[in-house]
Every structure is written in C-alpha cells, then in structure tokens.
C-alpha cells in the first residue's frame, strides 16, 4: 500500500511514519514537504491509497491541495492532520475520511489508518455481474457513482461514462443495495461519491444534485453519517 505524508514540519511527518512503520509489511511511505510536490508525483502516475495531509503549510492551503488530489486521484483516501479544528466541516466537503488534531498521539494515527484501511478493503469487493439477455455487464461497486431506474432499463453511472442496461432496476438494486444509499425510489448512490448534504440537497462527485423527499431526509443523513464514521 502506497502512503503519502504531506507536511512541511519534518518532525510531524516522521511521527506519522514511525507510528505506522510496524503496522504491515507492504506499506511504502513517501514524504512531501509541499503540496506542489505531492501533486506533481500524482501527475506522474504515482497513486497513493492514503494521504496524511496537513492544512497549514507555508504558502499553501492543504484544503486546496486535497481538492486537486481528489480530482487527480478520486480513490485516494485523505486523512487531515493539522493544528486546528477550524476546517473540520470543510474536510468532509473534499471527502476526507478522518481529521486528526496535532499533536497527534501514536494511537490516534494507528486507529485512523486502521479505520481507513478497513474502508478501502471493503470498497474493493467482488465485481457485480449483470446478465441482460445476450449481454454480460461487469461493474466494480467502488467505481459506480449511482444506479438509476429508467422504465425497463437501469442506468449505471461510473466516473466518466454511463451504461443503460436492459434489466429491471429492482434486480440491480438488490445487488448494490447493501453498500449504497437510496435517495429516493429508483435511485441508489455510492456514499463515497457524496460530496455534501446540505439540508435536503445531496451533491455528488459528478456534479449532480438531488432533493431528498421529506420522508427520506433523516434516514439518508443517518446512513451517510454512519458510513463516514464507521
């Protein structure tokens, strides 16, 4: 597993590295003193499963760095590790999976890593195979943004494309349902692609927004909070 640590304070970065060095044999950790260097590395094709990101960097804003990282590498999981709680709410807008406040205890770093690792392992589940007459369609749940009913078809949206499959929505929903959240009848979304919930408005990573029915608002919010804190 590739891990990036982006912090302009070497001692703080070293504490993260030291805390994780004996956790698993397959961890490869890279240290970046600036967000620009981290972004450059990703642009060159280096993908990191987990990124420990400081917010207060010299001449840089870690929140802006995180937004760019998610655009370049949507599957990277970001753990903010910074000196203030001021940006805790904003962290969820860039789909951060945890938020640690310095000085971080070793136990907190390990706990955050374990929680995110569990999420990564659960996301990369068995592919879903749909048999639609003479056509076989294979989908990886972690890459699917949403699943929507369209009469006798089901439309499955992925990062940059969508497929309209001639199969009943109810059959497809039964396969995706456990890990996805139903916003309304005929629409399931991947909680990892929810960028924010503001009142009754849900915004997804593909730019689409949906208004929750009054009867769904509380249950959807509760399921999303459960997902974010598991």
Coordinates of C-alpha atoms in Angstrom, one line a residue:
X1 CA 0.0 0.0 0.0
X2 CA 1.3 3.4 -1.0
X3 CA 1.0 6.1 1.6
X4 CA 1.9 9.8 1.2
X5 CA 2.6 12.2 4.1
X6 CA 2.4 15.9 3.1
X7 CA 3.6 18.2 5.9
X8 CA 6.1 21.0 6.0
X9 CA 7.2 20.0 9.5
X10 CA 9.5 17.1 9.3
X11 CA 9.1 16.1 12.9
X12 CA 5.3 15.7 12.5
X13 CA 5.7 13.7 9.3
X14 CA 8.3 11.5 11.0
X15 CA 5.9 10.8 13.8
X16 CA 3.3 9.5 11.4
X17 CA 5.9 7.4 9.6
X18 CA 7.2 6.0 12.9
X19 CA 3.6 5.2 14.1
X20 CA 2.9 3.2 11.0
X21 CA 6.3 1.6 10.2
X22 CA 5.5 -1.7 12.0
X23 CA 1.8 -2.0 11.1
X24 CA 2.2 -4.0 7.9
X25 CA 5.0 -5.3 5.7
X26 CA 3.6 -3.9 2.5
X27 CA 3.5 -0.2 3.4
X28 CA 5.5 2.2 1.3
X29 CA 5.6 5.7 2.7
X30 CA 6.7 8.8 0.9
X31 CA 7.2 12.2 2.4
X32 CA 6.4 15.5 0.7
X33 CA 7.3 18.9 2.2
X34 CA 4.9 20.8 -0.1
X35 CA 1.6 20.1 -1.7
X36 CA 3.1 21.0 -5.1
X37 CA 5.5 18.1 -4.9
X38 CA 2.7 15.7 -3.9
X39 CA 0.5 16.8 -6.8
X40 CA 3.5 16.6 -9.2
X41 CA 4.1 13.0 -8.0
X42 CA 0.4 12.0 -8.6
X43 CA 0.5 13.7 -12.1
X44 CA 3.5 11.5 -12.9
X45 CA 1.3 8.4 -12.2
X46 CA 2.1 7.7 -8.6
X47 CA -1.2 6.8 -6.8
X48 CA -1.5 6.8 -3.0
X49 CA -4.1 4.8 -1.2
X50 CA -3.9 7.0 1.9
X51 CA -2.6 10.6 2.2
X52 CA -1.9 12.3 5.5
X53 CA -2.4 15.9 4.7
X54 CA -1.5 19.0 6.8
X55 CA -3.7 22.1 6.2
X56 CA -1.4 24.9 7.4
X57 CA 1.5 24.7 5.0
X58 CA 3.9 27.6 4.2
X59 CA 2.5 29.5 1.2
X60 CA -0.1 26.7 0.6
X61 CA -3.5 25.7 1.7
X62 CA -3.9 22.0 2.4
X63 CA -7.6 22.1 1.7
X64 CA -6.9 23.3 -1.8
X65 CA -4.3 20.6 -2.2
X66 CA -6.8 18.0 -1.1
X67 CA -9.3 19.2 -3.7
X68 CA -6.7 18.8 -6.5
X69 CA -5.7 15.4 -5.2
X70 CA -9.3 14.1 -5.3
X71 CA -9.6 15.4 -8.9
X72 CA -6.5 13.6 -10.0
X73 CA -6.9 10.5 -7.9
X74 CA -10.5 10.1 -6.7
X75 CA -9.8 6.8 -4.9
X76 CA -7.1 8.3 -2.6
X77 CA -8.3 8.5 1.0
X78 CA -7.3 11.7 2.8
X79 CA -6.7 12.0 6.5
X80 CA -6.1 15.6 7.6
X81 CA -3.6 16.0 10.3
X82 CA -3.4 19.6 11.4
X83 CA -3.2 22.1 14.3
X84 CA -6.8 23.3 14.5
X85 CA -10.4 22.1 14.3
X86 CA -11.4 25.1 12.2
X87 CA -11.6 23.2 9.0
X88 CA -13.2 20.0 10.3
X89 CA -16.5 20.7 8.5
X90 CA -14.8 21.7 5.2
X91 CA -12.8 18.4 5.4
X92 CA -16.0 16.4 4.6
X93 CA -16.6 18.6 1.5
X94 CA -13.4 17.1 0.0
X95 CA -14.4 13.6 1.1
X96 CA -11.8 13.4 3.8
X97 CA -12.1 10.2 5.8
X98 CA -10.6 11.4 9.1
X99 CA -9.4 14.6 10.8
X100 CA -6.6 14.5 13.4
X101 CA -5.5 17.4 15.6
X102 CA -1.9 17.9 16.4
X103 CA -0.1 17.0 18.4
X104 CA -1.3 13.5 17.3
X105 CA -0.9 10.6 19.5
X106 CA 0.5 7.4 18.0
X107 CA -2.6 5.5 19.0
X108 CA -4.8 8.1 17.1
X109 CA -2.7 7.7 14.0
X110 CA -2.8 4.0 14.0
X111 CA -6.6 4.0 14.7
X112 CA -7.2 6.4 11.8
X113 CA -5.1 4.2 9.5
X114 CA -6.8 1.0 10.5
X115 CA -10.3 2.6 10.0
X116 CA -9.4 3.8 6.5
X117 CA -7.7 0.5 5.6
X118 CA -10.9 -1.3 6.5
X119 CA -12.9 1.0 4.3
X120 CA -10.5 0.5 1.4
X121 CA -10.7 -3.2 1.7
X122 CA -14.5 -3.2 2.0
X123 CA -14.8 -1.0 -1.1
X124 CA -12.9 -3.2 -3.4
X125 CA -15.4 -6.0 -3.2
X126 CA -16.4 -8.7 -5.6
X127 CA -17.5 -7.4 -9.1
X128 CA -21.2 -7.3 -9.8
X129 CA -22.1 -9.2 -12.9
X130 CA -25.4 -8.4 -14.7
X131 CA -26.8 -10.8 -17.2
X132 CA -29.0 -8.8 -19.6
X133 CA -30.2 -11.2 -22.3
X134 CA -27.2 -11.8 -24.6
X135 CA -25.1 -9.2 -22.9
X136 CA -22.9 -9.6 -19.8
X137 CA -22.0 -6.4 -17.9
X138 CA -19.4 -6.3 -15.1
X139 CA -19.3 -3.4 -12.6
X140 CA -16.9 -2.7 -9.7
X141 CA -19.1 -1.2 -7.0
X142 CA -16.3 1.2 -5.8
X143 CA -16.3 2.8 -9.3
X144 CA -20.0 3.3 -9.6
X145 CA -21.4 6.7 -8.6
X146 CA -25.1 5.9 -8.8
X147 CA -27.7 3.5 -10.1
X148 CA -31.0 4.8 -11.5
X149 CA -34.2 3.3 -12.8
X150 CA -35.3 4.1 -16.4
X151 CA -38.5 2.2 -17.1
X152 CA -37.5 -1.3 -18.1
X153 CA -33.8 -0.3 -18.0
X154 CA -31.3 0.5 -15.4
X155 CA -28.7 3.3 -15.9
X156 CA -25.4 2.8 -14.1
X157 CA -23.1 5.8 -13.8
X158 CA -19.4 5.5 -13.4
X159 CA -16.7 8.1 -13.3
X160 CA -16.8 9.3 -16.9
X161 CA -19.5 7.2 -18.5
X162 CA -22.8 5.6 -18.1
X163 CA -24.4 2.3 -19.3
X164 CA -28.1 1.7 -19.9
X165 CA -28.7 -1.9 -19.3
X166 CA -31.9 -3.8 -20.3
X167 CA -32.6 -5.2 -16.8
X168 CA -35.1 -4.4 -14.1
X169 CA -33.9 -1.8 -11.6
X170 CA -35.1 -3.9 -8.6
X171 CA -32.8 -6.8 -9.7
X172 CA -29.8 -4.5 -9.9
X173 CA -30.7 -2.6 -6.6
X174 CA -30.7 -5.9 -4.8
X175 CA -27.0 -6.4 -5.7
X176 CA -25.8 -2.9 -4.9
X177 CA -28.2 -2.1 -2.1
X178 CA -26.2 -3.1 1.0
X179 CA -23.4 -0.7 0.3
X180 CA -25.3 2.1 -1.4
X181 CA -27.8 4.6 -0.1
X182 CA -31.3 5.0 -1.5
X183 CA -32.0 8.7 -2.0
X184 CA -35.5 8.1 -3.4
X185 CA -37.4 5.4 -5.1
X186 CA -35.4 4.3 -8.2
X187 CA -32.1 5.9 -7.2
X188 CA -29.2 4.5 -5.3
X189 CA -25.9 6.4 -4.7
X190 CA -22.5 5.3 -3.6
X191 CA -21.9 7.1 -0.3
X192 CA -18.2 7.5 -1.2
X193 CA -19.3 9.8 -4.1
X194 CA -21.5 12.1 -1.9
X195 CA -19.7 15.4 -1.6
X196 CA -22.1 17.0 0.8
X197 CA -25.6 17.0 2.2
X198 CA -27.0 20.5 2.8
X199 CA -30.4 20.4 4.3
X200 CA -32.4 18.3 1.8
X201 CA -29.9 18.7 -1.1
X202 CA -27.4 16.0 -1.8
X203 CA -24.5 16.8 -4.1
X204 CA -22.5 14.0 -5.8
X205 CA -19.0 14.0 -7.2
X206 CA -20.2 14.0 -10.8
X207 CA -21.8 17.4 -10.2
X208 CA -25.4 16.2 -10.0
X209 CA -27.7 17.3 -7.1
X210 CA -30.9 15.7 -5.8
X211 CA -33.5 16.9 -3.4
X212 CA -34.4 14.4 -0.8
X213 CA -38.1 13.6 -0.2
X214 CA -39.2 14.7 3.3
X215 CA -39.7 11.1 4.4
X216 CA -36.1 10.2 3.3
X217 CA -34.1 13.1 4.7
X218 CA -33.5 11.8 8.2
X219 CA -32.7 8.2 7.2
X220 CA -30.3 9.2 4.4
X221 CA -28.5 11.6 6.6
X222 CA -28.2 9.0 9.3
X223 CA -26.9 6.4 6.9
X224 CA -24.3 8.8 5.5
X225 CA -23.0 9.8 8.9
X226 CA -22.8 6.1 9.8
X227 CA -20.8 5.5 6.7
X228 CA -18.4 8.4 7.3
X229 CA -17.8 7.4 10.9
X230 CA -17.6 3.6 10.6

